[in-house]
mmCIF file of C-alpha atoms in Angstrom:
data_model
loop_
_atom_site.group_PDB
_atom_site.id
_atom_site.type_symbol
_atom_site.label_atom_id
_atom_site.label_comp_id
_atom_site.label_asym_id
_atom_site.label_seq_id
_atom_site.Cartn_x
_atom_site.Cartn_y
_atom_site.Cartn_z
ATOM 1 C CA UNK T 232 37.764 32.973 39.736
ATOM 2 C CA UNK T 233 37.538 34.838 43.094
ATOM 3 C CA UNK T 234 36.649 31.332 45.387
ATOM 4 C CA UNK T 235 39.393 29.133 46.369
ATOM 5 C CA UNK T 236 40.536 26.799 44.217
ATOM 6 C CA UNK T 237 39.164 23.182 43.569
ATOM 7 C CA UNK T 238 39.618 20.600 41.218
ATOM 8 C CA UNK T 239 38.494 17.194 40.968
ATOM 9 C CA UNK T 240 41.171 14.301 40.338
ATOM 10 C CA UNK T 241 39.924 12.315 37.352
ATOM 11 C CA UNK T 242 43.342 10.721 36.587
ATOM 12 C CA UNK T 243 46.943 9.990 38.243
ATOM 13 C CA UNK T 244 50.067 9.757 35.913
ATOM 14 C CA UNK T 245 53.695 9.202 37.102
ATOM 15 C CA UNK T 246 56.080 11.047 35.145
ATOM 16 C CA UNK T 247 60.588 11.433 35.365
ATOM 17 C CA UNK T 248 60.714 7.552 37.072
ATOM 18 C CA UNK T 249 58.414 8.483 39.933
ATOM 19 C CA UNK T 250 59.640 11.849 40.693
ATOM 20 C CA UNK T 251 56.528 13.881 39.516
ATOM 21 C CA UNK T 252 53.142 13.122 39.549
ATOM 22 C CA UNK T 253 50.597 14.672 37.173
ATOM 23 C CA UNK T 254 46.961 14.815 38.399
ATOM 24 C CA UNK T 255 44.430 15.612 35.644
ATOM 25 C CA UNK T 256 41.007 16.883 35.999
ATOM 26 C CA UNK T 257 38.778 19.777 35.051
ATOM 27 C CA UNK T 258 38.975 22.657 37.769
ATOM 28 C CA UNK T 259 35.926 23.269 39.260
ATOM 29 C CA UNK T 260 36.254 26.783 40.798
ATOM 30 C CA UNK T 261 39.078 29.458 41.061
ATOM 31 C CA UNK T 262 42.908 29.346 39.585
ATOM 32 C CA UNK T 263 45.805 27.633 40.493
ATOM 33 C CA UNK T 264 49.254 28.831 39.262
ATOM 34 C CA UNK T 265 52.499 27.758 38.904
ATOM 35 C CA UNK T 266 54.559 27.617 42.516
ATOM 36 C CA UNK T 267 50.847 27.533 44.617
ATOM 37 C CA UNK T 268 50.662 25.480 47.670
ATOM 38 C CA UNK T 269 47.556 22.778 47.415
ATOM 39 C CA UNK T 270 46.388 20.261 49.320
ATOM 40 C CA UNK T 271 45.083 16.732 48.532
ATOM 41 C CA UNK T 272 41.521 16.018 49.847
ATOM 42 C CA UNK T 273 39.916 12.609 50.597
ATOM 43 C CA UNK T 274 39.648 8.981 50.843
ATOM 44 C CA UNK T 275 41.905 9.209 53.997
ATOM 45 C CA UNK T 276 44.989 11.466 51.995
ATOM 46 C CA UNK T 277 45.607 15.040 53.523
ATOM 47 C CA UNK T 278 48.834 15.785 51.961
ATOM 48 C CA UNK T 279 50.058 19.338 50.626
ATOM 49 C CA UNK T 280 52.167 19.884 48.203
ATOM 50 C CA UNK T 281 53.691 22.527 45.481
ATOM 51 C CA UNK T 282 52.520 22.839 41.847
ATOM 52 C CA UNK T 283 55.570 22.273 39.770
ATOM 53 C CA UNK T 284 53.880 23.038 36.620
ATOM 54 C CA UNK T 285 50.356 23.268 34.653
ATOM 55 C CA UNK T 286 49.909 21.034 31.525
ATOM 56 C CA UNK T 287 47.087 21.982 29.066
ATOM 57 C CA UNK T 288 46.420 20.190 25.793
ATOM 58 C CA UNK T 289 50.502 19.324 26.302
ATOM 59 C CA UNK T 290 51.150 23.357 26.490
ATOM 60 C CA UNK T 291 53.084 24.153 29.607
ATOM 61 C CA UNK T 292 51.054 27.308 31.011
ATOM 62 C CA UNK T 293 51.752 29.523 34.311
ATOM 63 C CA UNK T 294 47.969 29.779 35.291
ATOM 64 C CA UNK T 295 44.914 27.714 34.611
ATOM 65 C CA UNK T 296 41.657 28.524 35.581
ATOM 66 C CA UNK T 297 37.588 27.286 36.250
ATOM 67 C CA UNK T 298 36.327 25.193 33.769
ATOM 68 C CA UNK T 299 39.285 24.446 32.183
ATOM 69 C CA UNK T 300 40.941 20.756 31.897
ATOM 70 C CA UNK T 301 44.426 20.601 32.815
ATOM 71 C CA UNK T 302 46.955 18.064 34.349
ATOM 72 C CA UNK T 303 48.871 19.597 37.568
ATOM 73 C CA UNK T 304 52.417 18.545 38.362
ATOM 74 C CA UNK T 305 53.152 18.246 41.612
ATOM 75 C CA UNK T 306 56.726 17.265 42.840
ATOM 76 C CA UNK T 307 57.444 14.974 46.146
ATOM 77 C CA UNK T 308 54.192 13.281 46.154
ATOM 78 C CA UNK T 309 54.244 9.492 45.566
ATOM 79 C CA UNK T 310 51.904 8.238 42.980
ATOM 80 C CA UNK T 311 50.440 5.406 44.767
ATOM 81 C CA UNK T 312 48.935 8.124 47.604
ATOM 82 C CA UNK T 313 46.826 9.830 44.725
ATOM 83 C CA UNK T 314 43.701 8.447 43.343
ATOM 84 C CA UNK T 315 40.825 9.185 41.023
ATOM 85 C CA UNK T 316 38.225 10.822 43.390
ATOM 86 C CA UNK T 317 40.649 12.662 45.802
ATOM 87 C CA UNK T 318 40.149 16.624 45.360
ATOM 88 C CA UNK T 319 43.188 19.228 44.751
ATOM 89 C CA UNK T 320 42.310 22.682 46.655
ATOM 90 C CA UNK T 321 43.499 25.515 48.364
ATOM 91 C CA UNK T 322 44.803 24.434 51.999
ATOM 92 C CA UNK T 323 41.855 24.766 54.232
ATOM 93 C CA UNK T 324 39.251 25.461 51.702
ATOM 94 C CA UNK T 325 37.644 22.078 51.747
ATOM 95 C CA UNK T 326 37.268 19.078 53.991
ATOM 96 C CA UNK T 327 36.797 15.151 53.909
ATOM 97 C CA UNK T 328 33.750 13.950 55.462
ATOM 98 C CA UNK T 329 32.564 10.305 56.116
ATOM 99 C CA UNK T 330 29.025 11.212 57.601
ATOM 100 C CA UNK T 331 26.216 14.350 56.651
ATOM 101 C CA UNK T 332 22.562 14.687 56.164
ATOM 102 C CA UNK T 333 21.140 14.993 52.739
ATOM 103 C CA UNK T 334 17.973 15.337 50.903
ATOM 104 C CA UNK T 335 17.082 12.409 48.366
ATOM 105 C CA UNK T 336 14.784 11.596 45.318
ATOM 106 C CA UNK T 337 14.499 8.120 44.039
ATOM 107 C CA UNK T 338 14.187 7.664 40.020
ATOM 108 C CA UNK T 339 10.904 6.179 38.778
ATOM 109 C CA UNK T 340 11.191 2.339 38.548
ATOM 110 C CA UNK T 341 11.409 2.368 34.423
ATOM 111 C CA UNK T 342 14.686 4.301 35.383
ATOM 112 C CA UNK T 343 15.890 1.672 37.728
ATOM 113 C CA UNK T 344 14.817 3.146 40.979
ATOM 114 C CA UNK T 345 13.904 0.779 43.963
ATOM 115 C CA UNK T 346 12.512 1.563 47.446
ATOM 116 C CA UNK T 347 15.368 2.671 49.575
ATOM 117 C CA UNK T 348 15.086 1.579 53.402
ATOM 118 C CA UNK T 349 17.381 2.407 56.421
ATOM 119 C CA UNK T 350 20.759 0.454 56.594
ATOM 120 C CA UNK T 351 20.743 0.088 52.699
ATOM 121 C CA UNK T 352 24.198 0.217 51.282
ATOM 122 C CA UNK T 353 24.358 1.990 48.574
ATOM 123 C CA UNK T 354 27.299 3.327 46.131
ATOM 124 C CA UNK T 355 27.894 7.116 46.546
ATOM 125 C CA UNK T 356 29.021 8.953 43.687
ATOM 126 C CA UNK T 357 30.257 12.797 43.773
ATOM 127 C CA UNK T 358 32.365 15.145 41.723
ATOM 128 C CA UNK T 359 34.865 11.573 40.648
ATOM 129 C CA UNK T 360 34.458 9.686 43.579
ATOM 130 C CA UNK T 361 32.689 6.508 43.976
ATOM 131 C CA UNK T 362 32.501 5.190 47.854
ATOM 132 C CA UNK T 363 30.040 2.841 49.312
ATOM 133 C CA UNK T 364 28.046 3.949 52.520
ATOM 134 C CA UNK T 365 24.880 3.363 54.256
ATOM 135 C CA UNK T 366 21.797 5.306 54.718
ATOM 136 C CA UNK T 367 19.629 6.257 57.914
ATOM 137 C CA UNK T 368 16.272 7.277 56.887
ATOM 138 C CA UNK T 369 14.366 10.368 58.628
ATOM 139 C CA UNK T 370 10.415 10.486 59.395
ATOM 140 C CA UNK T 371 9.675 7.213 57.066
ATOM 141 C CA UNK T 372 10.651 3.776 57.188
ATOM 142 C CA UNK T 373 11.068 3.160 53.046
ATOM 143 C CA UNK T 374 11.375 5.718 50.338
ATOM 144 C CA UNK T 375 9.504 4.802 46.900
ATOM 145 C CA UNK T 376 10.548 5.654 43.449
ATOM 146 C CA UNK T 377 9.830 9.158 42.691
ATOM 147 C CA UNK T 378 9.677 10.132 46.350
ATOM 148 C CA UNK T 379 12.183 11.877 48.640
ATOM 149 C CA UNK T 380 13.248 11.901 51.937
ATOM 150 C CA UNK T 381 15.851 13.488 54.644
ATOM 151 C CA UNK T 382 18.564 11.116 55.504
ATOM 152 C CA UNK T 383 21.693 10.535 56.997
ATOM 153 C CA UNK T 384 24.637 9.183 55.130
ATOM 154 C CA UNK T 385 27.755 7.391 56.560
ATOM 155 C CA UNK T 386 30.266 6.501 53.880
ATOM 156 C CA UNK T 387 32.992 3.766 54.151
ATOM 157 C CA UNK T 388 36.010 6.472 53.279
ATOM 158 C CA UNK T 389 35.629 10.051 53.682
ATOM 159 C CA UNK T 390 35.290 12.185 50.535
ATOM 160 C CA UNK T 391 35.924 15.920 50.166
ATOM 161 C CA UNK T 392 32.250 17.354 50.693
ATOM 162 C CA UNK T 393 30.663 20.863 50.580
ATOM 163 C CA UNK T 394 26.992 21.847 51.744
ATOM 164 C CA UNK T 395 24.654 22.067 48.777
ATOM 165 C CA UNK T 396 27.031 19.725 46.718
ATOM 166 C CA UNK T 397 25.025 17.073 44.487
ATOM 167 C CA UNK T 398 25.607 13.806 44.172
ATOM 168 C CA UNK T 399 23.764 10.487 42.652
ATOM 169 C CA UNK T 400 23.619 7.013 44.259
ATOM 170 C CA UNK T 401 23.396 3.426 42.887
ATOM 171 C CA UNK T 402 22.076 0.180 44.443
ATOM 172 C CA UNK T 403 22.763 -3.029 43.137
ATOM 173 C CA UNK T 404 24.696 -2.087 40.461
ATOM 174 C CA UNK T 405 21.912 0.413 38.893
ATOM 175 C CA UNK T 406 21.452 3.813 38.975
ATOM 176 C CA UNK T 407 19.114 4.711 41.885
ATOM 177 C CA UNK T 408 18.738 8.568 42.337
ATOM 178 C CA UNK T 409 20.349 11.494 43.422
ATOM 179 C CA UNK T 410 20.340 14.241 46.208
ATOM 180 C CA UNK T 411 21.983 17.192 48.167
ATOM 181 C CA UNK T 412 24.276 17.651 50.915
ATOM 182 C CA UNK T 413 22.114 19.625 53.526
ATOM 183 C CA UNK T 414 24.190 19.274 56.480
ATOM 184 C CA UNK T 415 27.844 18.656 57.638
ATOM 185 C CA UNK T 416 29.358 17.657 61.122
ATOM 186 C CA UNK T 417 30.639 20.816 62.512
#
């Protein structure tokens, strides 16, 4: 609870003829209170807003904490600005990145894993975001199923990332493997 607030946006609802927006999701860490200022991070957006209300199973509450599924109501934010994949956080606590270093491991061939080479375009899934990106392998030409490697990922859109954050990726529409963010640009 002492860590800065962070919630991955899973869905967006427009309320009161567009005057309010409700962002729903699971609070990953920290707590949020009615009246707190929060930042919307990722996918090219960097807006801040004040929490007008918090909804937990159709009950209005003043405060919500880690592991709760809630709706956070914001006033003054257009519904088309926010989408699934954004992160709602304490201002300045997390930033969006389009490039990062990672360690990856591929699934077995039976599970859908296939070889990955530098330049492959993959679909990366982190929190609720799903973004296309390309990989550059380090030290090897190809990564085979059930093997791992270090790589640099370049995403087509920036997403909220932190070091040690897990992610999964798909190749040709199938689950291909998973990884961990090892380094972010400074």
